[in-house]
XYZ file of C-alpha atoms in Angstrom:
503
model
C -9.341 -11.576 -14.382
C -7.062 -8.623 -14.949
C -4.756 -7.468 -12.200
C -2.716 -4.289 -12.281
C -0.515 -1.940 -10.308
C 1.400 -5.232 -10.362
C 0.334 -6.483 -6.950
C 0.607 -4.620 -3.751
C 3.717 -6.125 -2.222
C 5.459 -4.107 -4.884
C 3.020 -1.366 -4.163
C 2.304 0.286 -7.496
C 5.412 -0.226 -9.601
C 5.990 3.004 -11.452
C 8.713 5.401 -12.514
C 9.369 8.169 -9.987
C 9.899 11.838 -10.694
C 12.699 13.770 -9.094
C 13.767 17.370 -9.487
C 17.377 18.162 -10.200
C 19.426 21.260 -10.913
C 21.737 22.264 -13.758
C 24.302 24.966 -13.044
C 25.434 27.665 -15.468
C 28.789 29.320 -14.842
C 28.420 32.620 -13.074
C 24.682 32.264 -12.452
C 22.299 30.649 -10.000
C 21.448 27.053 -10.790
C 18.066 26.918 -12.531
C 15.622 24.193 -11.687
C 15.469 21.493 -14.333
C 12.287 19.471 -14.445
C 12.895 15.803 -15.118
C 9.849 14.311 -16.878
C 7.664 11.889 -14.980
C 7.790 8.578 -16.811
C 4.433 6.869 -17.368
C 5.154 3.231 -18.042
C 3.652 0.482 -15.903
C 1.571 2.496 -13.508
C -0.523 5.629 -13.294
C -0.026 9.190 -12.253
C -2.388 9.491 -9.299
C -4.054 12.698 -8.201
C -3.484 12.081 -4.483
C -1.312 15.215 -4.282
C 0.194 17.870 -6.561
C 3.394 15.952 -7.335
C 2.425 15.611 -10.997
C 0.479 18.888 -11.338
C 1.968 22.083 -12.808
C -1.186 24.223 -12.640
C -4.841 23.910 -11.727
C -7.915 26.072 -11.412
C -11.526 25.426 -10.573
C -10.854 21.990 -9.041
C -10.777 20.606 -5.512
C -9.224 17.393 -4.242
C -11.516 14.819 -2.640
C -10.344 11.795 -0.647
C -12.362 8.612 -1.071
C -12.559 6.115 1.815
C -12.850 2.436 0.959
C -15.967 0.352 0.867
C -15.912 -2.510 3.354
C -18.004 -5.597 4.023
C -20.260 -6.300 6.987
C -18.419 -9.553 7.718
C -14.756 -10.599 7.669
C -13.353 -12.642 4.800
C -10.999 -14.707 6.985
C -11.257 -15.672 10.661
C -9.186 -17.760 13.056
C -10.824 -21.193 12.825
C -7.805 -23.520 13.061
C -6.111 -24.652 16.302
C -2.713 -23.241 15.243
C -4.207 -19.788 14.605
C -4.712 -19.251 18.322
C -7.953 -17.359 17.898
C -6.142 -14.397 16.268
C -5.232 -13.680 12.664
C -3.521 -10.555 11.295
C -2.750 -8.985 7.921
C 0.818 -8.382 8.916
C 1.504 -9.938 5.536
C 0.950 -9.596 1.802
C -1.451 -10.492 -0.982
C -0.963 -11.277 -4.665
C -2.876 -12.611 -7.614
C -0.928 -15.530 -9.076
C -1.381 -15.426 -12.848
C -0.160 -19.025 -13.255
C -2.752 -20.583 -10.927
C -5.409 -17.844 -11.329
C -5.672 -17.661 -7.561
C -5.278 -15.028 -4.917
C -2.665 -15.825 -2.288
C -2.564 -14.256 1.162
C 0.383 -14.498 3.528
C -0.940 -13.635 6.965
C 0.091 -14.068 10.596
C -1.290 -15.777 13.686
C -0.196 -16.185 17.293
C -0.431 -19.865 18.055
C -1.875 -21.375 21.195
C -3.860 -24.451 22.134
C -7.561 -24.431 22.895
C -6.769 -24.255 26.635
C -4.697 -21.092 26.104
C -1.283 -22.693 26.524
C 1.435 -22.348 23.923
C 2.438 -25.372 21.856
C 5.679 -27.249 22.343
C 8.686 -25.388 20.873
C 8.642 -27.189 17.531
C 9.336 -23.927 15.680
C 12.244 -21.544 16.152
C 10.344 -19.109 18.387
C 8.280 -21.719 20.160
C 5.343 -21.321 17.822
C 4.429 -17.859 19.081
C 4.138 -16.095 15.712
C 3.641 -18.019 12.480
C 3.322 -17.043 8.829
C 0.388 -18.753 7.118
C -0.662 -19.058 3.478
C -4.284 -18.976 2.290
C -5.585 -19.221 -1.276
C -8.790 -18.075 -2.942
C -10.432 -18.082 -6.345
C -12.451 -14.929 -5.679
C -10.611 -13.027 -2.928
C -13.488 -13.574 -0.498
C -13.652 -17.267 0.426
C -10.215 -18.458 1.540
C -8.805 -21.984 1.747
C -6.110 -22.967 4.235
C -4.258 -25.851 2.550
C -2.506 -28.595 4.510
C 1.043 -27.954 3.289
C 2.918 -30.500 5.406
C 5.873 -28.189 6.068
C 5.897 -27.345 9.791
C 4.579 -29.245 12.794
C 2.026 -27.919 15.246
C 1.341 -30.216 18.187
C 2.872 -33.101 16.290
C 1.063 -32.660 12.977
C 2.116 -30.956 9.741
C -1.456 -30.827 8.393
C -1.563 -27.038 8.522
C -0.859 -23.995 6.339
C 2.217 -22.724 8.221
C 5.070 -21.650 5.902
C 7.413 -19.772 8.297
C 7.625 -18.619 11.873
C 8.245 -14.954 12.593
C 6.318 -11.741 13.203
C 4.931 -9.226 10.689
C 5.911 -10.962 7.432
C 6.237 -8.889 4.265
C 6.412 -10.841 1.004
C 7.396 -9.387 -2.353
C 7.713 -10.875 -5.826
C 10.988 -9.479 -7.150
C 10.702 -9.125 -10.916
C 14.324 -7.930 -11.071
C 15.560 -11.253 -9.661
C 17.195 -13.633 -12.142
C 17.654 -16.568 -9.789
C 14.359 -18.530 -9.572
C 14.999 -19.702 -6.002
C 15.092 -16.067 -4.815
C 12.141 -14.709 -6.797
C 9.943 -14.455 -3.705
C 11.460 -12.468 -0.858
C 10.286 -12.120 2.721
C 11.226 -9.857 5.612
C 9.898 -10.657 9.076
C 10.675 -9.657 12.647
C 12.121 -12.071 15.208
C 13.623 -11.316 18.627
C 15.185 -7.927 18.059
C 16.013 -8.190 14.370
C 14.593 -8.705 10.891
C 15.021 -11.951 9.000
C 15.347 -12.268 5.229
C 14.121 -15.397 3.455
C 13.870 -16.534 -0.162
C 11.551 -18.816 -2.080
C 10.876 -20.018 -5.613
C 7.141 -20.468 -5.021
C 6.207 -18.434 -1.935
C 5.582 -21.663 -0.014
C 8.957 -23.212 0.837
C 11.345 -20.688 2.322
C 15.108 -20.649 2.929
C 16.568 -18.176 5.396
C 19.450 -15.858 4.584
C 22.807 -16.823 6.072
C 23.186 -13.174 7.132
C 20.136 -13.100 9.417
C 19.240 -10.896 11.118
C 19.830 -8.483 8.242
C 19.104 -5.395 10.329
C 18.192 -4.786 13.980
C 15.268 -3.401 15.904
C 11.665 -2.977 15.319
C 8.271 -4.433 15.364
C 5.648 -4.520 12.612
C 6.881 -3.502 9.168
C 5.980 -3.144 5.491
C 8.038 -3.561 2.339
C 8.054 -2.016 -1.132
C 10.446 -1.738 -4.078
C 11.699 1.113 -6.258
C 10.575 0.232 -9.792
C 13.513 1.904 -11.577
C 16.358 0.356 -9.654
C 14.903 -2.601 -7.772
C 15.920 -1.027 -4.451
C 13.948 -2.318 -1.456
C 12.425 0.002 1.148
C 11.373 -1.352 4.547
C 9.212 0.815 6.826
C 9.043 -0.349 10.418
C 7.541 0.750 13.714
C 9.843 1.732 16.556
C 9.707 3.906 19.707
C 10.193 7.629 19.231
C 13.704 8.526 20.513
C 12.528 11.985 21.569
C 9.703 10.883 23.844
C 6.823 8.452 24.360
C 5.070 7.013 21.383
C 5.774 5.100 18.207
C 7.104 6.390 14.903
C 7.982 4.988 11.470
C 11.561 4.348 10.346
C 12.934 3.544 6.898
C 15.869 1.415 5.790
C 16.902 0.672 2.198
C 18.712 -2.176 0.453
C 19.903 -3.037 -3.055
C 20.457 -6.752 -2.428
C 18.027 -7.630 0.403
C 21.051 -8.469 2.566
C 22.793 -5.212 3.425
C 20.509 -2.464 4.691
C 21.147 1.231 5.273
C 21.148 2.872 8.666
C 17.520 3.405 9.638
C 16.071 6.903 9.339
C 13.042 8.285 11.164
C 10.569 9.361 8.452
C 7.139 9.831 10.048
C 5.883 10.900 13.462
C 2.679 12.531 14.627
C 2.238 16.282 14.981
C 0.258 18.839 16.968
C -2.873 18.313 14.897
C -2.813 14.585 15.682
C -2.648 15.320 19.403
C -5.134 18.170 19.583
C -7.806 15.852 20.981
C -5.766 14.764 24.053
C -6.901 16.149 27.434
C -4.731 14.143 29.873
C -0.930 13.747 30.094
C -1.022 10.031 29.307
C -3.059 10.569 26.154
C -1.244 10.892 22.832
C -1.269 9.775 19.200
C 1.215 7.252 17.762
C 1.979 6.093 14.236
C 1.457 2.352 14.514
C 3.125 1.527 11.198
C 2.554 2.422 7.549
C 1.893 0.562 4.315
C 3.619 2.252 1.372
C 2.598 2.046 -2.295
C 4.035 3.743 -5.383
C 2.741 5.695 -8.346
C 4.378 7.557 -11.209
C 5.193 10.730 -9.264
C 6.001 9.301 -5.853
C 4.735 7.327 -2.891
C 1.379 6.852 -1.192
C 1.386 5.947 2.503
C -1.399 4.470 4.603
C -0.252 5.302 8.145
C -2.037 3.647 11.044
C -2.898 6.368 13.540
C -3.353 5.169 17.135
C -5.128 7.466 19.588
C -3.944 6.238 22.993
C -6.809 7.262 25.267
C -5.656 5.347 28.331
C -2.441 3.681 29.484
C -2.062 1.307 32.427
C 0.696 2.079 34.934
C 3.754 -0.124 34.691
C 3.374 -3.338 36.677
C -0.399 -3.473 36.225
C -1.569 -7.071 35.882
C -3.286 -7.626 32.552
C -5.460 -10.370 31.112
C -4.186 -12.779 28.454
C -3.465 -10.926 25.214
C -4.301 -7.565 26.738
C -2.295 -4.446 25.887
C -1.565 -1.772 28.437
C -2.672 0.918 25.989
C -6.258 1.384 24.880
C -7.766 3.367 22.046
C -8.769 3.281 18.402
C -6.558 2.947 15.325
C -7.490 4.376 11.929
C -5.795 4.158 8.545
C -5.169 7.593 7.042
C -3.362 8.883 3.923
C 0.086 10.432 3.391
C 2.136 11.219 0.283
C 5.823 11.646 -0.520
C 8.017 12.385 -3.505
C 11.024 10.435 -2.267
C 9.731 7.935 0.305
C 11.330 9.867 3.182
C 9.649 13.278 3.438
C 5.967 12.710 4.059
C 2.965 15.014 3.921
C -0.308 14.148 5.604
C -3.583 14.480 3.766
C -6.113 17.215 4.450
C -8.560 16.412 5.888
C -7.226 13.482 7.895
C -9.921 11.011 7.040
C -10.125 7.337 7.930
C -9.451 5.703 4.571
C -10.811 2.360 5.841
C -13.863 3.275 7.932
C -14.367 1.379 11.174
C -17.662 -0.395 11.569
C -20.372 0.288 14.127
C -19.537 -0.508 17.781
C -19.567 -4.238 18.405
C -18.977 -5.254 14.782
C -15.900 -7.214 13.731
C -14.093 -4.000 12.664
C -15.803 -1.598 15.053
C -12.846 -0.983 17.361
C -9.497 -0.962 15.543
C -8.094 -1.194 12.015
C -4.792 -2.638 13.140
C -2.977 -2.954 9.843
C -3.161 -3.659 6.142
C -1.390 -5.954 3.732
C 1.806 -4.539 2.224
C -0.238 -3.717 -0.837
C -3.294 -4.865 -2.696
C -4.498 -6.285 -5.976
C -6.286 -4.619 -8.844
C -9.300 -6.650 -9.913
C -11.159 -5.412 -12.966
C -12.149 -1.814 -12.094
C -11.359 -2.034 -8.372
C -8.419 -2.057 -5.978
C -8.601 -4.508 -3.064
C -6.635 -4.231 0.167
C -6.905 -6.588 3.144
C -6.858 -5.364 6.734
C -6.751 -6.602 10.300
C -9.945 -5.723 12.153
C -10.541 -5.816 15.915
C -13.998 -5.653 17.445
C -12.871 -3.734 20.556
C -10.342 -1.080 21.451
C -6.642 -1.930 21.371
C -6.434 -2.537 25.111
C -9.396 -4.865 25.653
C -8.837 -8.371 27.110
C -9.336 -11.610 25.189
C -12.272 -12.292 25.234
C -14.193 -10.208 24.187
C -11.379 -8.918 21.947
C -11.151 -10.749 18.610
C -9.186 -10.098 15.442
C -10.187 -11.049 11.907
C -9.325 -10.058 8.339
C -11.535 -7.802 6.240
C -11.418 -6.519 2.680
C -11.399 -2.836 1.674
C -12.320 -1.845 -1.888
C -11.636 1.346 -3.805
C -12.295 2.347 -7.362
C -9.215 1.608 -9.474
C -6.667 4.349 -8.656
C -9.373 5.737 -6.423
C -7.799 7.054 -3.214
C -8.387 10.654 -4.342
C -9.712 12.714 -7.240
C -9.584 16.276 -8.538
C -13.176 17.455 -8.969
C -14.694 20.222 -11.074
C -18.220 21.581 -10.769
C -20.647 22.964 -13.386
C -18.469 26.062 -13.844
C -15.639 23.859 -15.066
C -12.033 23.346 -14.093
C -8.635 22.753 -15.655
C -5.595 20.687 -14.706
C -2.202 20.890 -16.414
C 0.352 18.211 -15.647
C 4.072 18.521 -15.319
C 6.159 17.141 -18.172
C 5.386 13.459 -18.808
C 7.366 10.933 -20.838
C 4.829 8.431 -22.161
C 6.455 5.025 -22.576
C 3.430 3.656 -24.455
C 1.372 5.214 -27.286
C -2.074 4.900 -25.719
C -3.179 7.550 -23.225
C -5.862 6.547 -20.704
C -7.803 8.721 -18.301
C -9.651 7.443 -15.232
C -12.553 9.837 -14.695
C -16.213 10.049 -13.820
C -17.892 12.425 -16.255
C -21.343 10.873 -16.018
C -22.811 14.309 -15.278
C -20.485 16.355 -17.463
C -17.484 15.921 -19.750
C -13.690 15.689 -19.905
C -11.397 16.803 -22.742
C -7.614 16.497 -23.096
C -5.080 18.549 -25.039
C -1.408 17.735 -25.604
C 1.288 20.366 -25.166
C 5.019 20.292 -25.723
C 7.114 20.129 -22.561
C 7.612 23.909 -22.710
C 3.848 24.503 -22.934
C 3.502 25.122 -26.693
C 0.376 23.614 -28.261
C 0.711 20.514 -30.432
C -1.149 20.691 -33.722
C -4.299 18.564 -34.024
C -4.243 17.709 -30.311
C -6.096 20.690 -28.861
C -9.078 20.548 -26.522
C -11.381 21.316 -29.446
C -9.985 18.306 -31.346
C -10.580 15.853 -28.482
C -13.519 13.470 -28.545
C -14.956 14.141 -25.053
C -15.634 11.633 -22.323
C -19.256 11.773 -21.235
C -19.591 8.882 -18.848
C -17.838 7.029 -16.038
C -14.777 5.117 -17.265
C -11.664 3.904 -15.428
C -9.875 3.255 -18.753
C -11.038 5.945 -21.136
C -8.808 6.052 -24.203
C -8.095 9.634 -25.217
C -8.751 10.212 -28.926
C -8.549 13.202 -31.200
C -10.784 13.576 -34.255
C -8.195 12.833 -36.936
C -6.730 9.847 -35.079
C -3.584 11.731 -34.035
C -1.282 9.621 -31.868
C 0.460 10.353 -28.577
C 4.174 11.196 -28.912
C 6.499 8.733 -27.176
C 9.757 10.239 -28.448
C 9.747 13.283 -26.171
C 8.153 14.741 -23.044
C 4.723 16.354 -23.260
C 2.222 17.956 -20.937
C -1.488 17.280 -20.621
C -4.123 19.976 -20.318
C -7.311 18.414 -18.989
C -10.532 20.405 -18.984
C -13.511 19.146 -16.991
C -17.098 20.098 -16.301
C -19.014 18.368 -13.476
C -16.440 15.574 -13.413
C -13.912 13.768 -11.246
C -10.365 12.956 -12.418
C -8.559 10.062 -10.718
C -5.495 9.152 -12.781
C -3.563 9.320 -16.032
C -1.892 6.233 -17.564
C 0.080 5.217 -20.643
C -0.638 1.704 -21.861
C 0.370 -0.447 -24.797
C -1.815 -0.122 -27.875
C -2.662 -3.826 -27.734
C -4.341 -3.641 -24.317
């Protein structure tokens, strides 16, 4: 089984493109385009960050495919009837297994909380499940933490909204796995050699505030970025904040990076109705960041002091996962149209009410990208029962959040300057009803001999890893920046990648 985009707790590890300026004495500073490096991960077509020019194409967003039934449910006493993908997923190459760190709120069968055998009294626990196929999950008895006097459970930590990352920059084996999680007004850092046995940082809490959060890492520098949910300081509602760290111990002052806008709130008809951002998973690609913000339409809010049922929220409404993009991880642009990227099921189904959250990232499996999500069968504010939470799986085509599409009249896309770190150029495109051709240009736009559109052997089919070839076997330059000119007829273009010749 081949996995790519690393795995999602890193998001998609890729080189980022930034624009800088070079000043000339006595003149305005011209804009200098720094090439986008294609190394580990693709240039996605989710926005125009990597596009210099285009004509005859339109961008299409592609919602995920989901299953009619959940892949993981709360069926153990310590899961308290509720499981959440406040957590992470990876494919472990050594064991050839998927591993899912997820969260539950513990309680006994009679609804009471267990004895305070864990730091927070067993309220929120981090659990580990394993799977050979990503669908049927095992919950191993790890023997690490006691619940009601027994360690025969899969608890690995106790905190809220865990985010696990495998740090490939880390040289110390005992700190290779890193976790952030929320606990009583602050975020805890923990380290592990295997993702099972965790040691807390002596500096905990490493930064204050918050609620649910997600974690990613800058692939060039190893810098960590934590996105967390917090109240909006300018009024009611929730917004997303960002803090950064180089060492996982010292974090920058948090910065507000995403809140809702007038379009989000256009539907509201009463003063108490509004739209919140209920958190955001952030992934990376070669030209920037992809966000999956959770958009909560608060249709009703109980007055303060209203008595609520067990597990019931005072705010009711639906939550959908949408799409946002950014070049720097701080300045975000929402997609148009604002589609639900993980469609909710029909009313009454396990995911018919709320898509509460997603894992910090996903896993690439063969020609697909899998992401796991928390599903609720009712609105956010329903009592328990009938409210239930479970974990579902969303599937996209590899690199398939969005595509640039051309019709029978044809279209053309020209990229910004790209520095290809590997000699093999791959295109992810569906040309089953048409064709795709690629030409190489110098960074300044001059044609490169023997690499014109007319020299390209066209793609006429649907291929997520189409190797671009020219008739005389000409190679792709890796010693300098180039541009791609891609011409399409009745085709969809999803991504551009540079891969090693041996793959």
